[in-house]
Amino acid sequence: GPALLFVKTSQGKEEGRRFYACSACRDRKDCNFFQWEDEKVSETRLAAREEYNRNHQPFFTHRQNMDRYKNFVLLPLSKRRFCQECQQLLLPAEWEKHSDHQFLCDITTARLKSPSQLLYPLENKKTNAQYLFADRSCQFLLNLLTDLGFRRVLSVGTPRLHEMIQSKASQEEEFSVKSLLLDIDFRYSQFYTEDEFCHYNMFNHHFFGGEAARETCRKFLYEENGERVIMVTDPPFGGLVEALASSFKKLMAMWSETEKEGRDNKEMPMFWIFPYFFESRILDFFPSFSMMDYQVDYDNHALYKHGKTGRRQSPVRIFTNLTPSMIVLPEEEGYRFCTVCQRYVSSGNQHCEICNSCTSKDGRRWKHCVLCKKCVKPSWFHCNNCNCCTLQKHSCEKADLGCFVCGKAGHKRSACPSLSRT
């Protein structure tokens, strides 16, 4: 899909040179697309780029994958094979081509309904960063969504939640929740119909299936028979918050357009799952959001596990535009309700009378610094040289080093007014 426009800056210079680069891959090894904004591209180079794109298309279309799936489920169990190297369901006529590859055999219907456990997670931190919810977190999210009365879930980059909803819907007649998965991982097109999965890039709001896929999403967002919709998204943590926020606002706008009456000032309900240290960035784009204390953990992430302490705890939280008091967190997992804040907080998150808030972000009890006029981590101390709280063993760095972009003191690169103008 479309590239994103970036700016290359040099320290102390306000003006930078703008360039286009891939929206999805942050490493040139994964996608070498680069073009200066003011560059004139020759016909030869354009043709070469088109050829490259053609050669990197998926081998089968979504519709072809669905036809293959129908044939695959008709096979006896002994003839159901999955190629681990190609990450592809195989029909008997294709076995010969994959004869020197590793297979998984006897693929049951239950395994087909759990593709996230069949497929290898794509864990390249600079491209896919495909970490999957642990069952505990996934079950909590689904229970929370149903308790809140949502019957349609737009799952943006949350394949395991989508999978759990689909599986439950096929097994329980009274379960009435529907899900649409939007994900950049095209491998899921082998398991889900065009009404269940759209190939989508959340960094540039690009539907690879064109207008047909966009219409599928638009129809899903239409709340017929009072079926309320919520968007749940779990983006790669290294992704640009600005680009993500832009796409999410466009999805919200699609929701608003489905029924204009009474929606002029309303936002589509949303759960954005992201580390707590991005709180200020998210609130810059969505001031109506607040951060919940619930720790989201992942099956295939070495650090982000529930129940660990200190820096080993999962820093991942739920940001939402729903009223915080509505989000009930499980008391058996160490959460309690703060009557002053009117929200559930971690048991170690004590209410600060000066800030008039439960201020901890990481589950530990934070302490108030009178000089900083805010609560800080328990391991931090106020440094008079830096004029702020920081770790006791740190090298003092004077603020007069200045901003990387404009060279002026008093602000960091991310808050540089020159960058905002650009």
Coordinates of C-alpha atoms in Angstrom, one line a residue:
G1 CA 0.0 0.0 0.0
P2 CA 1.0 3.7 0.1
A3 CA 4.3 4.7 1.7
L4 CA 4.5 7.2 4.6
L5 CA 6.2 10.6 4.4
F6 CA 9.1 11.0 6.8
V7 CA 11.6 13.8 7.4
K8 CA 15.4 13.3 7.8
T9 CA 16.7 15.9 10.2
S10 CA 20.2 17.0 11.2
Q11 CA 21.0 18.2 14.7
G12 CA 20.5 22.0 15.1
K13 CA 18.8 22.4 11.7
E14 CA 15.1 23.2 11.6
E15 CA 14.8 22.2 7.9
G16 CA 14.9 18.5 7.0
R17 CA 14.7 16.7 3.8
R18 CA 11.5 14.7 3.3
F19 CA 11.3 11.2 1.9
Y20 CA 8.9 8.3 1.4
A21 CA 9.5 4.9 2.9
C22 CA 7.5 1.7 3.6
S23 CA 4.7 2.1 6.1
A24 CA 4.9 -1.5 7.4
C25 CA 8.6 -2.3 7.6
R26 CA 11.0 -0.2 9.6
D27 CA 14.1 -2.1 8.4
R28 CA 15.4 -1.6 4.8
K29 CA 16.3 -5.3 4.7
D30 CA 12.6 -6.2 4.8
C31 CA 11.6 -3.5 2.3
N32 CA 14.1 -1.3 0.5
F33 CA 11.6 1.2 -0.8
F34 CA 13.0 4.8 -0.5
Q35 CA 12.2 7.9 -2.4
W36 CA 13.0 11.5 -1.8
E37 CA 9.8 13.7 -1.9
D38 CA 11.3 16.0 -4.5
E39 CA 12.9 13.2 -6.6
K40 CA 11.9 12.6 -10.2
V41 CA 11.5 8.8 -10.8
S42 CA 12.4 7.5 -14.2
E43 CA 10.1 5.3 -16.3
T44 CA 12.6 2.4 -16.0
R45 CA 12.7 2.6 -12.3
L46 CA 8.9 2.7 -12.1
A47 CA 8.6 -0.3 -14.3
A48 CA 11.2 -2.2 -12.2
R49 CA 9.2 -1.3 -9.0
E50 CA 6.0 -2.6 -10.6
E51 CA 7.8 -5.8 -11.6
Y52 CA 9.1 -6.3 -8.1
N53 CA 5.6 -5.8 -6.6
R54 CA 4.1 -8.3 -9.0
N55 CA 6.7 -10.9 -8.0
H56 CA 6.0 -10.4 -4.3
Q57 CA 2.3 -11.0 -4.4
P58 CA 0.8 -14.0 -2.5
F59 CA 0.7 -17.2 -4.7
F60 CA -3.1 -17.6 -4.2
T61 CA -5.8 -14.9 -3.9
H62 CA -8.2 -14.9 -0.9
R63 CA -11.0 -16.5 -3.0
Q64 CA -8.6 -19.2 -4.3
N65 CA -7.5 -19.9 -0.7
M66 CA -11.2 -20.3 0.3
D67 CA -11.8 -22.8 -2.5
R68 CA -8.7 -24.7 -1.4
Y69 CA -10.0 -24.7 2.2
K70 CA -13.3 -26.2 1.1
N71 CA -11.5 -29.0 -0.7
F72 CA -9.1 -29.5 2.3
V73 CA -11.8 -30.1 4.9
L74 CA -13.4 -32.8 2.6
L75 CA -10.2 -34.8 2.8
P76 CA -9.9 -37.7 5.2
L77 CA -7.7 -36.9 8.2
S78 CA -4.8 -39.0 6.9
K79 CA -4.5 -36.7 3.8
R80 CA -4.6 -33.4 5.6
R81 CA -1.1 -31.9 5.5
F82 CA 0.3 -28.4 6.4
C83 CA 3.7 -27.3 5.1
Q84 CA 5.6 -25.7 7.9
E85 CA 8.1 -24.1 5.6
C86 CA 5.6 -22.5 3.2
Q87 CA 3.0 -22.0 6.0
Q88 CA 0.4 -23.4 3.6
L89 CA -2.4 -26.0 3.7
L90 CA -1.6 -28.7 1.1
L91 CA -3.8 -30.6 -1.2
P92 CA -2.6 -34.2 -2.2
A93 CA -1.7 -33.0 -5.8
E94 CA 0.8 -30.5 -4.2
W95 CA 2.7 -33.0 -1.9
E96 CA 5.4 -33.7 -4.5
K97 CA 6.4 -30.1 -4.8
H98 CA 6.9 -29.9 -1.0
S99 CA 8.4 -33.3 -0.6
D100 CA 11.7 -32.0 1.0
H101 CA 9.8 -29.7 3.4
Q102 CA 8.6 -30.3 7.0
F103 CA 5.0 -31.3 7.3
L104 CA 2.3 -31.3 10.0
C105 CA 0.0 -34.2 9.4
D106 CA -3.6 -35.2 10.5
I107 CA -4.8 -31.6 10.8
T108 CA -8.0 -31.8 12.7
T109 CA -11.0 -29.4 12.4
A110 CA -10.1 -28.1 15.9
R111 CA -6.6 -27.1 14.7
L112 CA -8.1 -25.5 11.6
K113 CA -10.2 -23.3 13.9
S114 CA -7.0 -22.3 15.8
P115 CA -4.8 -21.0 13.0
S116 CA -2.8 -18.7 15.3
Q117 CA -1.5 -21.9 16.9
L118 CA -0.9 -23.6 13.6
L119 CA 1.0 -20.7 12.0
Y120 CA 4.5 -19.6 13.1
P121 CA 4.2 -16.2 14.8
L122 CA 6.1 -13.6 12.7
E123 CA 8.3 -12.1 15.4
N124 CA 10.5 -9.7 13.5
K125 CA 10.3 -6.7 15.8
K126 CA 10.8 -4.2 12.9
T127 CA 8.1 -5.7 10.6
N128 CA 5.4 -7.9 12.1
A129 CA 6.1 -8.2 15.8
Q130 CA 3.3 -10.8 16.0
Y131 CA 2.9 -11.5 19.7
L132 CA -0.3 -13.4 20.6
F133 CA -2.5 -12.9 23.6
A134 CA -2.2 -15.5 26.4
D135 CA -5.4 -17.4 27.0
R136 CA -5.9 -15.6 30.3
S137 CA -5.9 -12.1 28.6
C138 CA -7.9 -13.3 25.6
Q139 CA -10.6 -14.8 27.8
F140 CA -10.7 -11.7 30.0
L141 CA -11.1 -9.4 27.0
L142 CA -13.9 -11.6 25.5
N143 CA -15.8 -11.8 28.8
L144 CA -15.4 -8.0 29.3
L145 CA -16.8 -7.3 25.8
T146 CA -19.8 -9.6 26.2
D147 CA -20.5 -8.2 29.7
L148 CA -20.4 -4.6 28.2
G149 CA -23.0 -5.7 25.6
F150 CA -20.9 -5.6 22.5
R151 CA -22.0 -8.0 19.8
R152 CA -19.6 -7.0 17.0
V153 CA -15.8 -6.8 17.4
L154 CA -13.6 -5.2 14.8
S155 CA -10.3 -7.1 15.6
V156 CA -7.5 -5.0 14.2
G157 CA -4.3 -7.0 14.5
T158 CA -5.8 -9.3 17.2
P159 CA -5.9 -12.8 15.5
R160 CA -6.2 -14.8 18.7
L161 CA -9.2 -12.8 20.0
H162 CA -10.9 -13.2 16.6
E163 CA -10.1 -16.9 16.6
M164 CA -11.7 -17.3 20.1
I165 CA -14.9 -15.5 19.0
Q166 CA -15.2 -17.6 15.8
S167 CA -14.6 -20.8 17.7
K168 CA -17.1 -20.0 20.4
A169 CA -19.7 -18.9 17.9
S170 CA -19.4 -22.2 16.0
Q171 CA -19.8 -24.3 19.2
E172 CA -22.4 -22.4 21.2
E173 CA -25.7 -21.5 19.6
E174 CA -26.6 -18.8 22.2
F175 CA -23.2 -17.0 21.7
S176 CA -24.1 -14.1 19.4
V177 CA -20.8 -12.1 19.1
K178 CA -19.3 -11.6 15.6
S179 CA -15.8 -10.6 14.7
L180 CA -14.1 -9.2 11.6
L181 CA -10.3 -9.6 11.5
L182 CA -8.2 -6.8 9.9
D183 CA -4.6 -8.0 9.7
I184 CA -1.5 -7.6 7.5
D185 CA -0.7 -11.3 7.8
F186 CA -2.2 -12.8 4.6
R187 CA -1.7 -16.4 5.8
Y188 CA -5.1 -16.0 7.6
S189 CA -6.9 -15.9 4.3
Q190 CA -6.4 -19.7 4.2
F191 CA -8.8 -20.1 7.1
Y192 CA -11.3 -17.2 7.0
T193 CA -13.8 -16.1 4.4
E194 CA -13.8 -12.6 2.9
D195 CA -16.6 -11.7 5.4
E196 CA -14.4 -12.8 8.3
F197 CA -10.9 -11.5 7.3
C198 CA -9.6 -8.4 5.4
H199 CA -6.0 -8.1 4.4
Y200 CA -5.2 -4.7 6.0
N201 CA -2.2 -2.4 6.9
M202 CA -3.0 -0.5 10.1
F203 CA -0.1 2.0 9.4
N204 CA -1.6 3.5 6.3
H205 CA -5.3 2.4 6.5
H206 CA -4.8 0.3 3.3
F207 CA -7.2 -2.5 2.3
F208 CA -5.3 -4.8 0.0
G209 CA -8.7 -6.1 -1.3
G210 CA -9.6 -2.6 -2.6
E211 CA -13.2 -1.3 -2.5
A212 CA -14.8 -4.7 -2.0
A213 CA -12.8 -5.2 1.3
R214 CA -13.5 -1.6 2.4
E215 CA -17.2 -2.3 1.8
T216 CA -17.0 -5.5 3.9
C217 CA -15.6 -3.5 6.8
R218 CA -18.2 -0.7 6.3
K219 CA -21.1 -3.2 6.4
F220 CA -19.6 -4.9 9.5
L221 CA -19.6 -1.5 11.3
Y222 CA -23.3 -0.9 10.5
E223 CA -25.1 -1.6 13.8
E224 CA -28.2 -3.4 12.7
N225 CA -30.7 -4.8 15.3
G226 CA -28.9 -2.8 18.0
E227 CA -25.7 -4.9 17.8
R228 CA -23.1 -2.6 19.3
V229 CA -19.6 -2.4 17.7
I230 CA -16.2 -2.0 19.4
M231 CA -12.8 -1.9 17.9
V232 CA -10.0 -3.9 19.7
T233 CA -6.5 -3.3 18.4
D234 CA -3.0 -4.6 19.4
P235 CA -0.5 -2.9 17.2
P236 CA 3.3 -3.7 17.1
F237 CA 4.8 -1.7 19.9
G238 CA 7.5 -0.2 17.8
G239 CA 5.0 1.3 15.4
L240 CA 4.6 5.0 14.9
V241 CA 1.7 6.2 17.2
E242 CA 1.0 9.0 14.8
A243 CA 0.4 6.7 11.8
L244 CA -1.7 4.2 13.9
A245 CA -3.8 7.0 15.3
S246 CA -4.4 8.3 11.8
S247 CA -5.7 4.9 10.6
F248 CA -7.8 4.4 13.7
K249 CA -9.5 7.7 13.3
K250 CA -10.3 6.7 9.7
L251 CA -11.9 3.5 10.9
M252 CA -13.8 5.5 13.5
A253 CA -15.0 7.8 10.7
M254 CA -16.2 4.8 8.7
W255 CA -18.3 3.8 11.8
S256 CA -19.7 7.4 12.1
E257 CA -20.7 7.4 8.4
T258 CA -22.7 4.2 8.7
E259 CA -25.4 6.0 10.6
K260 CA -25.0 9.7 10.9
E261 CA -28.0 10.3 13.2
G262 CA -26.9 11.0 16.7
R263 CA -23.2 10.2 16.1
D264 CA -21.8 13.7 15.3
N265 CA -19.8 13.9 18.5
K266 CA -19.5 10.3 19.4
E267 CA -16.4 8.1 19.0
M268 CA -16.6 4.4 18.1
P269 CA -15.9 2.4 21.3
M270 CA -12.3 1.2 21.3
F271 CA -9.7 -0.8 23.2
W272 CA -6.1 0.1 22.1
I273 CA -3.7 -2.3 23.7
F274 CA -0.2 -0.8 24.1
P275 CA 2.6 -0.3 26.7
Y276 CA 1.9 2.2 29.4
F277 CA 4.9 4.4 28.5
F278 CA 3.1 5.5 25.4
E279 CA 0.2 7.0 27.4
S280 CA 1.1 10.7 26.7
R281 CA 1.4 10.0 22.9
I282 CA -1.9 8.2 22.7
L283 CA -3.7 10.9 24.8
D284 CA -2.2 13.5 22.3
F285 CA -4.4 12.0 19.6
F286 CA -7.3 10.7 21.7
P287 CA -7.8 13.0 24.7
S288 CA -11.0 11.1 25.6
F289 CA -9.0 7.9 26.3
S290 CA -7.9 6.7 29.7
M291 CA -5.5 3.9 30.7
M292 CA -6.7 0.8 32.6
D293 CA -4.4 -1.0 35.1
Y294 CA -5.0 -4.5 33.7
Q295 CA -1.8 -6.2 32.6
V296 CA -2.1 -7.8 29.2
D297 CA 0.3 -10.7 28.7
Y298 CA 1.4 -12.8 25.7
D299 CA 2.1 -16.5 25.0
N300 CA 5.2 -16.0 22.9
H301 CA 6.9 -13.0 24.6
A302 CA 9.8 -13.7 26.9
L303 CA 9.1 -10.7 29.2
Y304 CA 5.4 -9.8 28.9
K305 CA 4.1 -12.3 31.4
H306 CA 1.5 -11.9 34.1
G307 CA 2.5 -12.3 37.7
K308 CA 6.1 -11.3 37.5
T309 CA 7.4 -8.4 39.6
G310 CA 9.2 -5.1 38.9
R311 CA 10.6 -4.8 35.4
R312 CA 9.6 -8.4 34.6
Q313 CA 5.9 -7.4 34.7
S314 CA 4.0 -6.9 31.5
P315 CA 3.9 -3.1 30.7
V316 CA 1.0 -3.6 28.3
R317 CA -2.3 -1.9 29.2
I318 CA -5.7 -1.2 27.7
F319 CA -6.4 2.4 26.6
T320 CA -10.1 3.0 26.1
N321 CA -12.7 5.8 25.5
L322 CA -15.3 3.9 27.6
T323 CA -16.1 5.2 31.1
P324 CA -13.4 3.7 33.4
S325 CA -15.9 2.6 36.0
M326 CA -17.5 0.2 33.4
I327 CA -14.2 -1.8 33.0
V328 CA -14.4 -4.4 35.8
L329 CA -11.1 -6.0 36.5
P330 CA -10.8 -9.4 38.3
E331 CA -10.3 -9.1 42.0
E332 CA -8.8 -12.6 42.2
E333 CA -5.9 -11.3 40.0
G334 CA -5.2 -8.5 42.4
Y335 CA -7.3 -5.6 41.3
R336 CA -9.6 -3.4 43.5
F337 CA -12.0 -0.6 42.9
C338 CA -11.0 2.9 44.0
T339 CA -14.1 4.8 45.0
V340 CA -12.3 8.2 44.6
C341 CA -11.0 7.5 41.0
Q342 CA -14.1 5.5 40.2
R343 CA -12.1 2.8 38.4
Y344 CA -10.4 -0.5 39.1
V345 CA -6.7 -0.3 39.9
S346 CA -3.9 -2.7 40.7
S347 CA -3.8 -3.6 44.4
G348 CA -0.3 -1.9 44.8
N349 CA -1.6 1.3 43.2
Q350 CA -2.3 3.5 46.2
H351 CA -4.3 6.7 46.0
C352 CA -2.2 9.8 46.3
E353 CA -4.1 12.5 48.2
I354 CA -2.0 15.3 46.7
C355 CA -2.4 14.2 43.0
N356 CA -6.0 13.0 43.9
S357 CA -5.4 10.0 41.7
C358 CA -4.1 6.4 41.8
T359 CA -0.9 7.3 40.0
S360 CA 1.1 4.1 39.6
K361 CA 1.6 2.9 36.0
D362 CA 3.5 -0.3 36.7
G363 CA 1.6 -1.9 39.6
R364 CA 4.0 -0.8 42.3
R365 CA 3.3 1.8 44.9
W366 CA 4.6 5.2 43.6
K367 CA 5.7 8.1 45.8
H368 CA 4.9 11.8 45.6
C369 CA 7.7 14.3 44.9
V370 CA 6.9 17.7 46.1
L371 CA 9.5 19.4 43.9
C372 CA 8.3 17.6 40.7
K373 CA 4.7 18.0 41.8
K374 CA 3.8 14.5 40.8
C375 CA 4.2 10.9 41.8
V376 CA 7.3 9.0 40.6
K377 CA 8.6 5.4 40.6
P378 CA 9.7 4.2 44.1
S379 CA 13.3 3.7 42.8
W380 CA 13.7 7.3 41.7
F381 CA 15.1 10.2 43.7
H382 CA 15.0 14.0 43.0
C383 CA 18.3 15.2 41.4
N384 CA 18.8 19.0 42.0
N385 CA 21.3 19.1 39.0
C386 CA 18.7 17.7 36.5
N387 CA 15.8 19.3 38.4
C388 CA 13.7 16.2 38.1
C389 CA 13.4 12.7 39.6
T390 CA 15.5 9.9 38.1
L391 CA 17.5 6.8 39.1
Q392 CA 20.0 7.4 41.9
K393 CA 22.9 6.1 39.8
H394 CA 22.7 8.3 36.7
S395 CA 24.9 10.7 34.9
C396 CA 23.6 14.2 35.1
E397 CA 22.9 15.7 31.7
K398 CA 22.2 19.4 31.6
A399 CA 19.2 20.6 29.7
D400 CA 21.3 23.0 27.7
L401 CA 22.4 20.2 25.4
G402 CA 19.3 21.3 23.5
C403 CA 16.7 19.7 21.2
F404 CA 18.1 17.4 18.5
V405 CA 16.0 19.1 15.8
C406 CA 16.4 22.8 16.5
G407 CA 19.2 22.9 19.0
K408 CA 17.2 25.0 21.5
A409 CA 17.0 24.1 25.2
G410 CA 13.8 23.4 27.2
H411 CA 12.2 20.6 25.1
K412 CA 12.9 17.2 23.6
R413 CA 12.9 16.3 19.9
S414 CA 9.4 14.7 20.1
A415 CA 7.9 18.0 21.4
C416 CA 9.9 20.3 19.0
P417 CA 7.6 23.1 17.6
S418 CA 9.7 23.1 14.4
L419 CA 8.9 19.4 13.8
S420 CA 5.2 20.1 14.4
R421 CA 5.2 22.8 11.7
T422 CA 6.8 20.4 9.3

